CSV table of C-alpha atoms in Angstrom, one decimal:
chain,number,residue,atom,x,y,z
I,1,MET,CA,98.8,15.5,103.8
I,2,ALA,CA,101.2,17.5,106.0
I,3,HIS,CA,102.1,18.5,109.5
I,4,PHE,CA,103.3,21.6,111.2
I,5,THR,CA,104.9,22.0,114.6
I,6,SER,CA,102.9,23.8,117.3
I,7,SER,CA,104.6,26.4,119.6
I,8,ASP,CA,104.9,23.8,122.3
I,9,GLY,CA,106.5,21.2,120.0
I,10,LEU,CA,103.6,18.9,118.9
I,11,SER,CA,103.2,17.7,115.3
I,12,ILE,CA,99.8,18.7,114.1
I,13,TYR,CA,98.3,17.1,111.0
I,14,TYR,CA,96.4,19.0,108.4
I,15,GLU,CA,95.2,18.7,104.8
I,16,ASP,CA,95.1,21.6,102.4
I,17,GLU,CA,93.4,21.1,99.0
I,18,GLY,CA,92.0,23.3,96.2
I,19,GLU,CA,92.0,27.0,95.5
I,20,GLY,CA,89.7,29.8,96.1
I,21,LEU,CA,88.0,30.9,99.3
I,22,PRO,CA,89.9,29.3,102.2
I,23,ILE,CA,87.5,27.2,104.3
I,24,LEU,CA,88.9,25.6,107.6
I,25,CYS,CA,87.0,22.5,108.8
I,26,LEU,CA,87.1,22.0,112.6
I,27,ALA,CA,85.9,18.6,113.7
I,28,GLY,CA,83.9,17.3,116.7
I,29,LEU,CA,85.4,16.5,120.1
I,30,THR,CA,86.7,13.0,119.3
I,31,ARG,CA,86.7,13.3,115.5
I,32,THR,CA,89.3,13.8,112.8
I,33,THR,CA,89.6,15.3,109.3
I,34,SER,CA,87.5,12.4,108.0
I,35,ASP,CA,84.4,14.1,109.6
I,36,PHE,CA,84.3,16.2,106.5
I,37,ASP,CA,84.7,13.5,103.8
I,38,TYR,CA,81.0,13.6,103.0
I,39,VAL,CA,80.8,17.4,102.5
I,40,THR,CA,84.1,18.0,100.7
I,41,PRO,CA,82.7,17.3,97.2
I,42,HIS,CA,80.1,19.9,97.8
I,43,LEU,CA,82.8,22.5,98.6
I,44,SER,CA,84.5,22.3,95.2
I,45,GLY,CA,85.8,25.6,93.9
I,46,ASN,CA,87.2,26.5,97.3
I,47,ARG,CA,90.4,25.9,99.3
I,48,VAL,CA,89.4,23.3,101.8
I,49,ILE,CA,91.7,23.0,104.9
I,50,LYS,CA,91.2,20.3,107.6
I,51,MET,CA,93.1,19.6,110.8
I,52,ASP,CA,93.3,16.9,113.4
I,53,TYR,CA,93.3,18.6,116.9
I,54,ARG,CA,96.2,17.6,119.1
I,55,GLY,CA,95.5,14.2,120.6
I,56,ARG,CA,93.3,13.1,117.6
I,57,GLY,CA,93.9,11.2,114.4
I,58,GLN,CA,97.4,11.8,112.9
I,59,SER,CA,98.4,14.6,115.3
I,60,ASP,CA,100.7,14.0,118.3
I,61,PHE,CA,99.1,13.1,121.6
I,62,ASP,CA,99.8,15.7,124.2
I,63,PRO,CA,101.7,14.3,127.2
I,64,ASN,CA,99.7,16.8,129.4
I,65,TRP,CA,96.0,15.9,128.9
I,66,LYS,CA,95.0,19.2,130.5
I,67,ASN,CA,96.0,20.9,127.2
I,68,TYR,CA,92.9,19.2,125.6
I,69,ASN,CA,90.9,22.4,125.9
I,70,LEU,CA,89.4,25.0,123.7
I,71,GLN,CA,91.9,27.7,124.5
I,72,VAL,CA,94.9,25.5,123.3
I,73,GLU,CA,93.0,24.2,120.4
I,74,CYS,CA,92.2,27.8,119.2
I,75,ARG,CA,95.9,28.6,119.6
I,76,ASP,CA,96.7,25.7,117.4
I,77,VAL,CA,94.3,26.9,114.8
I,78,ILE,CA,95.9,30.4,114.7
I,79,GLU,CA,99.3,28.8,114.4
I,80,LEU,CA,98.1,26.7,111.5
I,81,LEU,CA,96.8,29.8,109.7
I,82,ASP,CA,100.1,31.5,110.3
I,83,HIS,CA,101.9,28.5,109.0
I,84,LEU,CA,99.8,28.5,105.9
I,85,LYS,CA,100.1,32.4,105.6
I,86,ILE,CA,96.4,32.8,105.6
I,87,ASP,CA,95.1,36.1,107.0
I,88,LYS,CA,91.4,35.3,107.1
I,89,VAL,CA,89.4,32.0,106.8
I,90,ALA,CA,85.8,30.8,106.8
I,91,ILE,CA,85.2,28.1,109.4
I,92,ILE,CA,82.8,25.1,109.3
I,93,GLY,CA,82.8,24.0,112.9
I,94,THR,CA,81.2,20.7,113.9
I,95,SER,CA,80.1,20.5,117.6
I,96,ARG,CA,83.5,21.1,119.4
I,97,GLY,CA,84.7,22.8,116.2
I,98,GLY,CA,81.8,25.3,116.5
I,99,LEU,CA,82.7,26.1,120.1
I,100,ASN,CA,86.3,26.7,118.8
I,101,ALA,CA,84.9,29.0,116.1
I,102,MET,CA,83.0,31.0,118.6
I,103,GLY,CA,86.1,31.2,120.7
I,104,LEU,CA,88.1,32.5,117.8
I,105,ALA,CA,85.3,35.1,117.1
I,106,ARG,CA,85.8,36.3,120.7
I,107,GLY,CA,89.6,36.3,120.6
I,108,ALA,CA,90.7,36.6,117.0
I,109,LYS,CA,87.8,37.9,115.0
I,110,ASP,CA,90.1,39.6,112.6
I,111,ARG,CA,91.1,36.1,111.3
I,112,LEU,CA,87.5,35.1,110.3
I,113,LEU,CA,85.6,35.5,107.2
I,114,GLY,CA,82.5,33.7,108.4
I,115,VAL,CA,81.3,30.8,110.5
I,116,ALA,CA,79.0,27.8,109.9
I,117,LEU,CA,78.1,25.9,113.0
I,118,ASN,CA,77.2,22.2,112.7
I,119,ASP,CA,74.7,21.3,115.4
I,120,VAL,CA,76.1,23.4,118.1
I,121,GLY,CA,75.2,26.7,119.9
I,122,PRO,CA,75.8,28.7,123.0
I,123,VAL,CA,73.8,26.2,125.2
I,124,ILE,CA,74.9,22.6,125.4
I,125,GLU,CA,72.1,20.4,126.5
I,126,PRO,CA,73.1,18.2,129.6
I,127,VAL,CA,71.5,15.1,128.2
I,128,GLY,CA,73.8,15.4,125.1
I,129,MET,CA,76.9,15.8,127.2
I,130,GLU,CA,76.0,12.7,129.3
I,131,VAL,CA,75.9,10.6,126.2
I,132,ILE,CA,79.3,11.9,125.3
I,133,LYS,CA,80.7,11.2,128.7
I,134,GLU,CA,79.4,7.6,128.5
I,135,PHE,CA,81.5,6.6,125.5
I,136,ILE,CA,84.5,9.0,125.3
I,137,GLY,CA,87.9,7.4,125.8
I,138,ARG,CA,86.6,3.8,125.6
I,139,ALA,CA,87.1,1.2,122.9
I,140,PRO,CA,83.8,-0.2,121.5
I,141,ALA,CA,82.7,-3.6,122.6
I,142,ALA,CA,82.4,-4.5,118.8
I,143,LYS,CA,85.4,-6.3,117.4
I,144,THR,CA,84.9,-5.6,113.7
I,145,TYR,CA,83.7,-2.7,111.6
I,146,GLU,CA,80.5,-4.7,110.7
I,147,GLU,CA,79.7,-5.3,114.3
I,148,ALA,CA,80.3,-1.6,115.1
I,149,ALA,CA,78.1,-0.5,112.2
I,150,ALA,CA,75.3,-2.7,113.5
I,151,ALA,CA,75.7,-1.4,117.0
I,152,MET,CA,75.6,2.2,115.7
I,153,GLU,CA,72.4,1.6,113.8
I,154,HIS,CA,70.8,0.1,116.9
I,155,ALA,CA,72.0,2.8,119.3
I,156,PHE,CA,71.5,6.0,117.2
I,157,THR,CA,67.8,5.8,116.7
I,158,GLU,CA,67.6,9.5,116.1
I,159,PHE,CA,69.1,8.8,112.8
I,160,SER,CA,67.0,7.4,109.9
I,161,HIS,CA,66.7,7.5,106.1
I,162,MET,CA,70.5,6.9,106.0
I,163,PRO,CA,72.5,6.3,102.7
I,164,GLU,CA,73.2,2.7,102.1
I,165,GLY,CA,76.3,1.6,104.0
I,166,ARG,CA,76.7,4.9,105.9
I,167,TRP,CA,77.1,3.2,109.4
I,168,LEU,CA,79.8,1.0,108.0
I,169,GLU,CA,81.6,4.1,106.5
I,170,GLU,CA,81.3,5.7,109.9
I,171,ALA,CA,82.8,2.8,111.7
I,172,LYS,CA,85.8,2.7,109.4
I,173,ARG,CA,86.3,6.5,109.8
I,174,HIS,CA,86.2,6.6,113.5
I,175,TYR,CA,87.9,3.3,114.6
I,176,LYS,CA,91.0,1.4,113.7
I,177,GLN,CA,90.8,-2.4,113.4
I,178,ASP,CA,93.5,-4.9,114.1
I,179,ALA,CA,93.7,-8.5,115.4
I,180,ASP,CA,92.7,-7.4,118.8
I,181,GLY,CA,89.5,-5.6,117.7
I,182,LEU,CA,88.6,-2.0,117.2
I,183,HIS,CA,90.4,1.0,118.8
I,184,ILE,CA,89.6,4.7,119.1
I,185,THR,CA,91.5,7.1,116.9
I,186,TYR,CA,92.3,9.6,119.7
I,187,ASP,CA,94.1,9.9,123.0
I,188,LYS,CA,92.0,8.1,125.7
I,189,HIS,CA,93.0,10.8,128.1
I,190,LEU,CA,90.7,13.1,126.3
I,191,ARG,CA,88.1,11.5,128.7
I,192,ASP,CA,90.1,12.9,131.6
I,193,ALA,CA,89.9,16.4,130.1
I,194,VAL,CA,86.2,16.3,129.4
I,195,LEU,CA,85.4,14.9,132.9
I,196,ALA,CA,87.6,17.5,134.6
I,197,ALA,CA,85.9,20.3,132.5
I,198,GLY,CA,82.5,18.9,133.6
I,199,ASP,CA,83.3,19.5,137.2
I,200,LYS,CA,83.6,23.2,136.5
I,201,MET,CA,80.7,25.6,135.9
I,202,MET,CA,80.2,26.1,132.2
I,203,PRO,CA,80.8,29.8,131.2
I,204,ASP,CA,78.0,31.8,129.6
I,205,LEU,CA,78.5,31.1,126.0
I,206,TRP,CA,76.1,33.7,124.6
I,207,PRO,CA,78.8,36.4,124.6
I,208,PHE,CA,80.9,34.1,122.4
I,209,PHE,CA,78.0,33.6,120.0
I,210,ASP,CA,77.3,37.4,120.0
I,211,ALA,CA,81.0,37.9,119.0
I,212,LEU,CA,80.0,36.4,115.6
I,213,GLU,CA,78.1,39.7,114.9
I,214,GLY,CA,78.9,41.1,111.5
I,215,LEU,CA,80.2,37.7,110.1
I,216,PRO,CA,78.3,35.6,107.6
I,217,LEU,CA,76.7,32.9,109.8
I,218,ALA,CA,75.0,29.6,109.1
I,219,LEU,CA,73.7,26.8,111.4
I,220,ILE,CA,73.2,23.3,110.4
I,221,TRP,CA,70.8,21.7,112.9
I,222,GLY,CA,69.9,18.0,113.2
I,223,LEU,CA,66.2,18.2,114.2
I,224,ASN,CA,66.6,15.2,116.5
I,225,SER,CA,69.7,16.6,118.2
I,226,SER,CA,70.2,15.9,121.8
I,227,LEU,CA,72.9,18.6,122.1
I,228,LEU,CA,71.1,21.6,120.5
I,229,SER,CA,67.6,22.4,121.5
I,230,PRO,CA,64.8,24.2,119.7
I,231,GLN,CA,64.9,26.8,122.5
I,232,THR,CA,68.5,27.5,121.9
I,233,VAL,CA,68.1,27.7,118.0
I,234,ALA,CA,65.2,30.2,118.6
I,235,GLY,CA,67.4,32.3,120.8
I,236,MET,CA,70.2,32.3,118.2
I,237,GLU,CA,67.8,33.3,115.5
I,238,LYS,CA,66.4,36.1,117.6
I,239,ARG,CA,69.9,37.5,118.1
I,240,ARG,CA,70.9,36.8,114.4
I,241,PRO,CA,67.8,37.0,112.2
I,242,ASP,CA,70.2,37.0,109.2
I,243,MET,CA,71.6,33.5,110.2
I,244,ILE,CA,71.1,30.9,107.6
I,245,VAL,CA,69.6,27.8,109.1
I,246,GLY,CA,69.6,24.4,107.5
I,247,ARG,CA,67.1,22.2,109.4
I,248,VAL,CA,68.0,18.6,108.7
I,249,PRO,CA,65.3,16.0,109.3
I,250,HIS,CA,66.1,12.4,110.4
I,251,ARG,CA,69.4,13.4,112.0
I,252,GLY,CA,70.6,13.8,115.5
I,253,HIS,CA,73.9,15.0,116.7
I,254,ILE,CA,75.6,15.5,114.3
I,255,PRO,CA,74.4,15.8,110.6
I,256,PHE,CA,76.9,14.5,108.1
I,257,LEU,CA,76.7,17.8,106.1
I,258,ASP,CA,75.9,16.0,102.8
I,259,GLU,CA,72.2,16.2,103.4
I,260,ALA,CA,70.3,18.4,100.9
I,261,GLU,CA,69.3,20.9,103.6
I,262,ALA,CA,72.9,21.1,104.9
I,263,VAL,CA,74.4,21.6,101.5
I,264,ALA,CA,71.9,24.3,100.5
I,265,ALA,CA,72.6,26.2,103.7
I,266,LEU,CA,76.3,26.0,103.3
I,267,HIS,CA,76.1,27.1,99.6
I,268,ALA,CA,74.0,30.1,100.7
I,269,TRP,CA,76.5,31.0,103.4
I,270,LEU,CA,79.5,30.7,101.0
I,271,GLU,CA,77.8,33.0,98.5
I,272,GLN,CA,77.8,35.7,101.1
I,273,MET,CA,81.7,35.6,101.1
I,274,GLN,CA,82.4,35.3,97.4
């Protein structure tokens, strides 16, 4: 557990464990390093680095919520690599983390060894974004972890065949509980940033995906995903027929990355960089 100071003075939390191929895990929009707890045992033999974006988890909240954007987050990633004196890194990017990985491919490709995208591509389905806008920045109605777990199981019907106790694990990872109930683990003003970005026209992200050309590439796809469509996956495969695809049944947005299909895809991807 450690922190480094960003160029604009924020304390950014990261974890750095193991030796071998450096793998940087970039989490989803509202998530933290705990996003990768399930997959970490399957990455043994590698150097696994995780970070909390600014405004999330154990990193400082930014006094200017307009800095909660992909450009600043990518800058923080580069500064972390510089802090750790790592020239090149493989990235596993979950949702928002995958967008950041594509951004880095466009702007700092020389720092990348390869990219694995977890349920994200160059087209973000509007229905998936509407779901995110509905909950982001708001504390859950549930008052305990157990209540939150029950609510998740009821709400996320696109997930099934779950490991025993997984929703309770998720509730404990993504909320803090005290005498007043449950609280989110990120800056509530992240909602302002997302809603403000939603008012702008989304740029064409295909050039960002195409910037991954020449890098070992994997995609983990939850077959019930509301954010990543079959049409987008087909387009990605057409552009990158060498892309390793782990199709994960019984999962929506996002797979946990410990599913057999996800693990197999990640291992095949890692073999390309050994």
